[in-house]
mmCIF file of C-alpha atoms in Angstrom:
data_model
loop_
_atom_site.group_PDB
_atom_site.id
_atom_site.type_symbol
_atom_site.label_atom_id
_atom_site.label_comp_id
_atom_site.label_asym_id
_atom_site.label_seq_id
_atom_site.Cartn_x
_atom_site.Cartn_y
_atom_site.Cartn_z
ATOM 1 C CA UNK A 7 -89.035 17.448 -23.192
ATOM 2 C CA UNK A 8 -88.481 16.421 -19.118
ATOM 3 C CA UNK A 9 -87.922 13.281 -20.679
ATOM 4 C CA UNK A 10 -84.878 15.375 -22.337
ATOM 5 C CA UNK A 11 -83.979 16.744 -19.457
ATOM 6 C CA UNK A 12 -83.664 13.890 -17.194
ATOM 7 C CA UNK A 13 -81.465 12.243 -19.753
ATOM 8 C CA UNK A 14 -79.363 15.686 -20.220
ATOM 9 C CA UNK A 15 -79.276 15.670 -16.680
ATOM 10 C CA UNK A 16 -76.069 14.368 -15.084
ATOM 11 C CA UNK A 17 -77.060 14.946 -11.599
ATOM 12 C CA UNK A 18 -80.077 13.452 -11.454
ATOM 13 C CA UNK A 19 -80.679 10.410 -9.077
ATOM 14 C CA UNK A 20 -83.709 8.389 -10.132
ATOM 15 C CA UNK A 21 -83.472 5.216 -12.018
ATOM 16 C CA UNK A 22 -85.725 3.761 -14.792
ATOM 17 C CA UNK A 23 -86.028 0.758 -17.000
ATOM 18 C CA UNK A 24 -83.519 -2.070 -16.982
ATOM 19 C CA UNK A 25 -80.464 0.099 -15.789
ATOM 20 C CA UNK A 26 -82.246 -0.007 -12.162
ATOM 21 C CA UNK A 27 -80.423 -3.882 -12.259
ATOM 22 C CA UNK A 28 -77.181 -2.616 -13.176
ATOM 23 C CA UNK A 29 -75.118 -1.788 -10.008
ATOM 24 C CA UNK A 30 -72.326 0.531 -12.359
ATOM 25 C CA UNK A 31 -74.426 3.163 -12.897
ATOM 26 C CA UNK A 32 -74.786 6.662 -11.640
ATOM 27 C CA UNK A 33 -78.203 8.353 -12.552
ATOM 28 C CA UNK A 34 -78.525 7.760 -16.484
ATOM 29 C CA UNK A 35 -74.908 7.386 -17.322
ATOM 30 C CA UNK A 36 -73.136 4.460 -16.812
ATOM 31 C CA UNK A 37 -70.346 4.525 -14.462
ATOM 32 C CA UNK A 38 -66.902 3.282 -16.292
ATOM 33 C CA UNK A 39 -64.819 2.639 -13.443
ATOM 34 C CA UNK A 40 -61.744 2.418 -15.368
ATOM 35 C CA UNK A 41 -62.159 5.371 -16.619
ATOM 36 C CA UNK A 42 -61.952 6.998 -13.510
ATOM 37 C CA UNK A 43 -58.888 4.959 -12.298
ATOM 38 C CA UNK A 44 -56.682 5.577 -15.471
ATOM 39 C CA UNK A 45 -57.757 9.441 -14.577
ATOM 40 C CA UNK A 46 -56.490 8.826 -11.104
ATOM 41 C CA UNK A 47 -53.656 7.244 -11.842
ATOM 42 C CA UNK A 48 -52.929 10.171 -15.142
ATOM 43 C CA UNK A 49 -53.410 12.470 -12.119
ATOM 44 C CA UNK A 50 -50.887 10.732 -9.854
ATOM 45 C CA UNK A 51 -48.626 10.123 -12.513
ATOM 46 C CA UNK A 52 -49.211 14.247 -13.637
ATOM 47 C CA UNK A 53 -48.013 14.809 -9.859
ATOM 48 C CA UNK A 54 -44.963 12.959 -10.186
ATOM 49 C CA UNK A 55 -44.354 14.362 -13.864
ATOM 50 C CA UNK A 56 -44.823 18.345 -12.536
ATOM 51 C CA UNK A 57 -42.604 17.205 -9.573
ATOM 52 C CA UNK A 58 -39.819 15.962 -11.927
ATOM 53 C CA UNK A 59 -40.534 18.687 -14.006
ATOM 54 C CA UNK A 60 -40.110 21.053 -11.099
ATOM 55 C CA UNK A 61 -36.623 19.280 -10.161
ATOM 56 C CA UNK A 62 -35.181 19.257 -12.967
ATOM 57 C CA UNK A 63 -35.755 23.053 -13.374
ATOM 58 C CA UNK A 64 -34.163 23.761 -10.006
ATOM 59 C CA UNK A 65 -30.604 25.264 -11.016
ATOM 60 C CA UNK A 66 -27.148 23.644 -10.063
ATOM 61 C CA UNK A 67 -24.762 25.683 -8.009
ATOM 62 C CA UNK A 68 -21.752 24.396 -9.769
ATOM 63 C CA UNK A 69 -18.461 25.146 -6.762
ATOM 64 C CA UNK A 70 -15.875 27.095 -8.262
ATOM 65 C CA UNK A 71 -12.909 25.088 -8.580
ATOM 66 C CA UNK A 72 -10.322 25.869 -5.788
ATOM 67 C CA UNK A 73 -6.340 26.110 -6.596
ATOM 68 C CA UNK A 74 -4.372 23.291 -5.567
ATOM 69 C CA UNK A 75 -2.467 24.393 -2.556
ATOM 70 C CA UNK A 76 1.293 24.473 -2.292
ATOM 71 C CA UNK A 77 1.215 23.015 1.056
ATOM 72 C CA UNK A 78 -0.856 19.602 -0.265
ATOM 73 C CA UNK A 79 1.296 19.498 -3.242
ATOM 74 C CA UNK A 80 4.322 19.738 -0.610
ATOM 75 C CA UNK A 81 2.461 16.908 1.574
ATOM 76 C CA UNK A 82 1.907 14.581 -1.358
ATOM 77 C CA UNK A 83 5.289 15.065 -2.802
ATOM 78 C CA UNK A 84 6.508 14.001 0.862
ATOM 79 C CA UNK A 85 4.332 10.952 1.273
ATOM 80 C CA UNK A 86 5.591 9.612 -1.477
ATOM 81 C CA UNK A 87 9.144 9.850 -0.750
ATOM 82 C CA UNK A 88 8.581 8.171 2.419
ATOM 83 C CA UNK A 89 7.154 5.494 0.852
ATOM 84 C CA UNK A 90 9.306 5.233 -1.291
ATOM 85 C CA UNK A 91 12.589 5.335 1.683
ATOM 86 C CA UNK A 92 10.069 2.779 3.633
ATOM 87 C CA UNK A 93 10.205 0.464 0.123
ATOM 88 C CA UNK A 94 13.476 1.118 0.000
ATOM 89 C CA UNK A 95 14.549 -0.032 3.341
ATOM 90 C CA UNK A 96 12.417 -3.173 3.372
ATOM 91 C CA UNK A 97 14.293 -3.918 0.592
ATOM 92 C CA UNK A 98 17.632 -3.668 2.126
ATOM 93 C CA UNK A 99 16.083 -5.084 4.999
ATOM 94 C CA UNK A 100 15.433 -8.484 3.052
ATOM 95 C CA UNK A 101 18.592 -8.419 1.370
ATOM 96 C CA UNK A 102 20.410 -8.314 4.410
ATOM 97 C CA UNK A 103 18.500 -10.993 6.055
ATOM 98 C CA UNK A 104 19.037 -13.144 2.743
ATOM 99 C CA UNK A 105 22.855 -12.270 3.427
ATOM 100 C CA UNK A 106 22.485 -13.433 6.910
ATOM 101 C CA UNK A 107 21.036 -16.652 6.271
ATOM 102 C CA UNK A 108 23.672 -17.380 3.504
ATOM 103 C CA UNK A 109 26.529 -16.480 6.527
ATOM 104 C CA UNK A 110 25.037 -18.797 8.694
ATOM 105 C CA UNK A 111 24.769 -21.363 6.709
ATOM 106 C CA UNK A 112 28.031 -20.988 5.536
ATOM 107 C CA UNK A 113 29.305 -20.677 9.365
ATOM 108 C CA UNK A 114 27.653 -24.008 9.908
ATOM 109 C CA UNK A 115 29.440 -25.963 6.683
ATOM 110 C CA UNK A 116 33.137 -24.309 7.986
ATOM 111 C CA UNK A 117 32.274 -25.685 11.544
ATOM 112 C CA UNK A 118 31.636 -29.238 10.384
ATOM 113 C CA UNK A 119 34.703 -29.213 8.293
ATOM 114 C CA UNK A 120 37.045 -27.532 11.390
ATOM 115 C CA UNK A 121 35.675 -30.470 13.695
ATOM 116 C CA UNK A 122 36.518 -33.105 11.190
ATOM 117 C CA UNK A 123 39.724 -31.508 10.118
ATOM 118 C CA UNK A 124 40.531 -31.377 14.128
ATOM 119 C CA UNK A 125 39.951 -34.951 14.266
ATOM 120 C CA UNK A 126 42.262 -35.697 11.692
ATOM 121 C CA UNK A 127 45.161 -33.933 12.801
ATOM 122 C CA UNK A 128 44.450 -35.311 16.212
ATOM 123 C CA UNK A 129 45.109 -38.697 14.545
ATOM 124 C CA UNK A 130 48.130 -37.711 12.209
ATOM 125 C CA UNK A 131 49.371 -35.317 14.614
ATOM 126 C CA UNK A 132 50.213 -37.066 18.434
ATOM 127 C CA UNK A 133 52.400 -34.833 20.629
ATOM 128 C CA UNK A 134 54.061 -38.452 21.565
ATOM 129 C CA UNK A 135 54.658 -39.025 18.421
ATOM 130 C CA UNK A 136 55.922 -35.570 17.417
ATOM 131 C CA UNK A 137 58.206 -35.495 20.150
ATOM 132 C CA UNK A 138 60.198 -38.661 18.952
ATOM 133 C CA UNK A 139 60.435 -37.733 15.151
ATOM 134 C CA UNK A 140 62.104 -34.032 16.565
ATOM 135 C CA UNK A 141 64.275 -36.232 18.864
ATOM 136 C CA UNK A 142 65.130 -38.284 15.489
ATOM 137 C CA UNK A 143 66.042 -35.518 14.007
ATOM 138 C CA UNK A 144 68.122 -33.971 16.088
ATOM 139 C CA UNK A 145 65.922 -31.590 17.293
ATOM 140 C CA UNK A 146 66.334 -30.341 21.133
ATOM 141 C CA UNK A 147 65.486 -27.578 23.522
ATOM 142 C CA UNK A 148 67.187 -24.567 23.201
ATOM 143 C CA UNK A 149 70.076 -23.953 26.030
ATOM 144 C CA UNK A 150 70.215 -20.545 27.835
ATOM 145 C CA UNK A 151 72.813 -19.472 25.754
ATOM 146 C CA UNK A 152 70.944 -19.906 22.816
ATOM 147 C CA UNK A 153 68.460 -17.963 23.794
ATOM 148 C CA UNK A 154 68.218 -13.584 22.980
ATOM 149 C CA UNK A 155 66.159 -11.187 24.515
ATOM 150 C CA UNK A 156 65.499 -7.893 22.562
ATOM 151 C CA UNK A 157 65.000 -4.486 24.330
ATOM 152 C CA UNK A 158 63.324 -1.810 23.106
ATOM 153 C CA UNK A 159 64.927 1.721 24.993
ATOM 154 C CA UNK A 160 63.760 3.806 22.358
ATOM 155 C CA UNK A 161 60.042 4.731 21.506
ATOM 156 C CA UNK A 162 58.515 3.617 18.464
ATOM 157 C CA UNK A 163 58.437 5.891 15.554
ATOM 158 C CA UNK A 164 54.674 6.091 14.343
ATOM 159 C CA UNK A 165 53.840 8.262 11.279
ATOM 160 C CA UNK A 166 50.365 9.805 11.427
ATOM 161 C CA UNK A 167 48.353 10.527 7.922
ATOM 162 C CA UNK A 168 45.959 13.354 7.948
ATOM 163 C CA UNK A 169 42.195 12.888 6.536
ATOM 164 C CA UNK A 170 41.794 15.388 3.683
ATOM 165 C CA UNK A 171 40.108 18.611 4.373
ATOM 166 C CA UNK A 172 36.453 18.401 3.799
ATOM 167 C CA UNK A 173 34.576 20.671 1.949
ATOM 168 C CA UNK A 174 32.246 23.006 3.506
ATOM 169 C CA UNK A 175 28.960 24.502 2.354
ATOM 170 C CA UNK A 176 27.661 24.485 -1.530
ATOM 171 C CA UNK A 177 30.404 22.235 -2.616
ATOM 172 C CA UNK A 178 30.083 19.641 0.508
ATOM 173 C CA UNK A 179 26.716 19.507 0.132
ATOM 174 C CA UNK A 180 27.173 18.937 -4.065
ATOM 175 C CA UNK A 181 29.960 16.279 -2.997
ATOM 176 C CA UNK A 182 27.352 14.277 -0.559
ATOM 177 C CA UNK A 183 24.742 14.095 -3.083
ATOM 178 C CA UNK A 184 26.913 12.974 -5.636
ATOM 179 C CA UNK A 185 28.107 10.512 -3.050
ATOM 180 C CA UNK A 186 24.665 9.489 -2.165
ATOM 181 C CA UNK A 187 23.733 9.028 -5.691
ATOM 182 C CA UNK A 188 26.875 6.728 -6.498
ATOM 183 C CA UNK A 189 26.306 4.662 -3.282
ATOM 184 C CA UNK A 190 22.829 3.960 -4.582
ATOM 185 C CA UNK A 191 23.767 2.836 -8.025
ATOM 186 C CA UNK A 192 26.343 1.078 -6.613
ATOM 187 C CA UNK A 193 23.987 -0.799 -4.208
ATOM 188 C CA UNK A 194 21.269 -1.664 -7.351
ATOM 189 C CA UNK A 195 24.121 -2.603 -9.779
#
């Protein structure tokens, strides 16, 4: 029987027989040290599990949602039409400059062709030689008597043309936008 009870037990110390050799042993019962690490690490792991466990049943404050305000509406609405104007005007901006370039180089052709047409009337056209063909021709100064001042005593008679009458409130205001609206079409037409 207290050969029972050392076997029965556990926390007993003494050693006997062949298992005094064998360094994984505790007592009578052998020591399985993987055992006790895959019960560490279950335990670590049952940690993080309880943890997750405990997160997940944490409830979410869900925000109510908020009404869009008038004023950000407002703001967005006026953004974008500024953008747009600032689109707009870049693109008139470009056109114009594309104008500009096409003037100047068109300035630059009718200067090349005055200076050689200049040159050639220089050549066809000597005062000497002008002179004698309106001598050839009978062509002279005029004498004093041939010549008749005009004098004006009397004022000129101007006539002045009135601008129409614009139109004031609701109706100029419907006029300009109409106006505004038929410039613009014209421009992208």
């Amino acid at each position: 029987m207290a050969a029972r009870r050392k076997r029965q037990n556990p926390f007993q110390t003494a050693i006997s027989g062949n298992v005094a050799y064998d360094v994984n042993t505790r007592g009578n019962v052998a020591y399985e040290p993987e055992r006790e690490e895959r019960t560490e690490q279950q335990r670590i792991s049952d940690t993080g599990l309880q943890r997750a466990k405990n997160a997940r049943r944490q409830p979410v404050e869900l925000r109510k949602q908020q009404p869009v305000s008038l004023t950000a509406v407002a703001g967005f609405v006026l953004v974008a039409m500024l953008a747009v104007g600032v689109l707009t005007s870049y693109i008139q901006l470009n056109s114009v400059y594309a104008e500009t370039i096409t003037a100047q180089t068109e300035l630059t052709e009718l200067e090349d062709t005055y200076t050689k047409l200049a040159a050639e009337e220089e050549e066809v056209f000597d005062s000497e030689t002008l002179l004698q063909a309106a001598e050839d021709a009978g062509l002279t100064e005029p004498s004093a008597s041939q010549k008749v001042y005009i004098e004006f005593s009397s004022p000129d008679n101007t006539v002045v043309y009135t601008q129409q009458e614009q139109a004031t409130g609701l109706r100029g205001c419907w006029q300009a936008v109409v106006s505004f609206f038929t410039g613009l079409g014209a421009y992208f037409s």
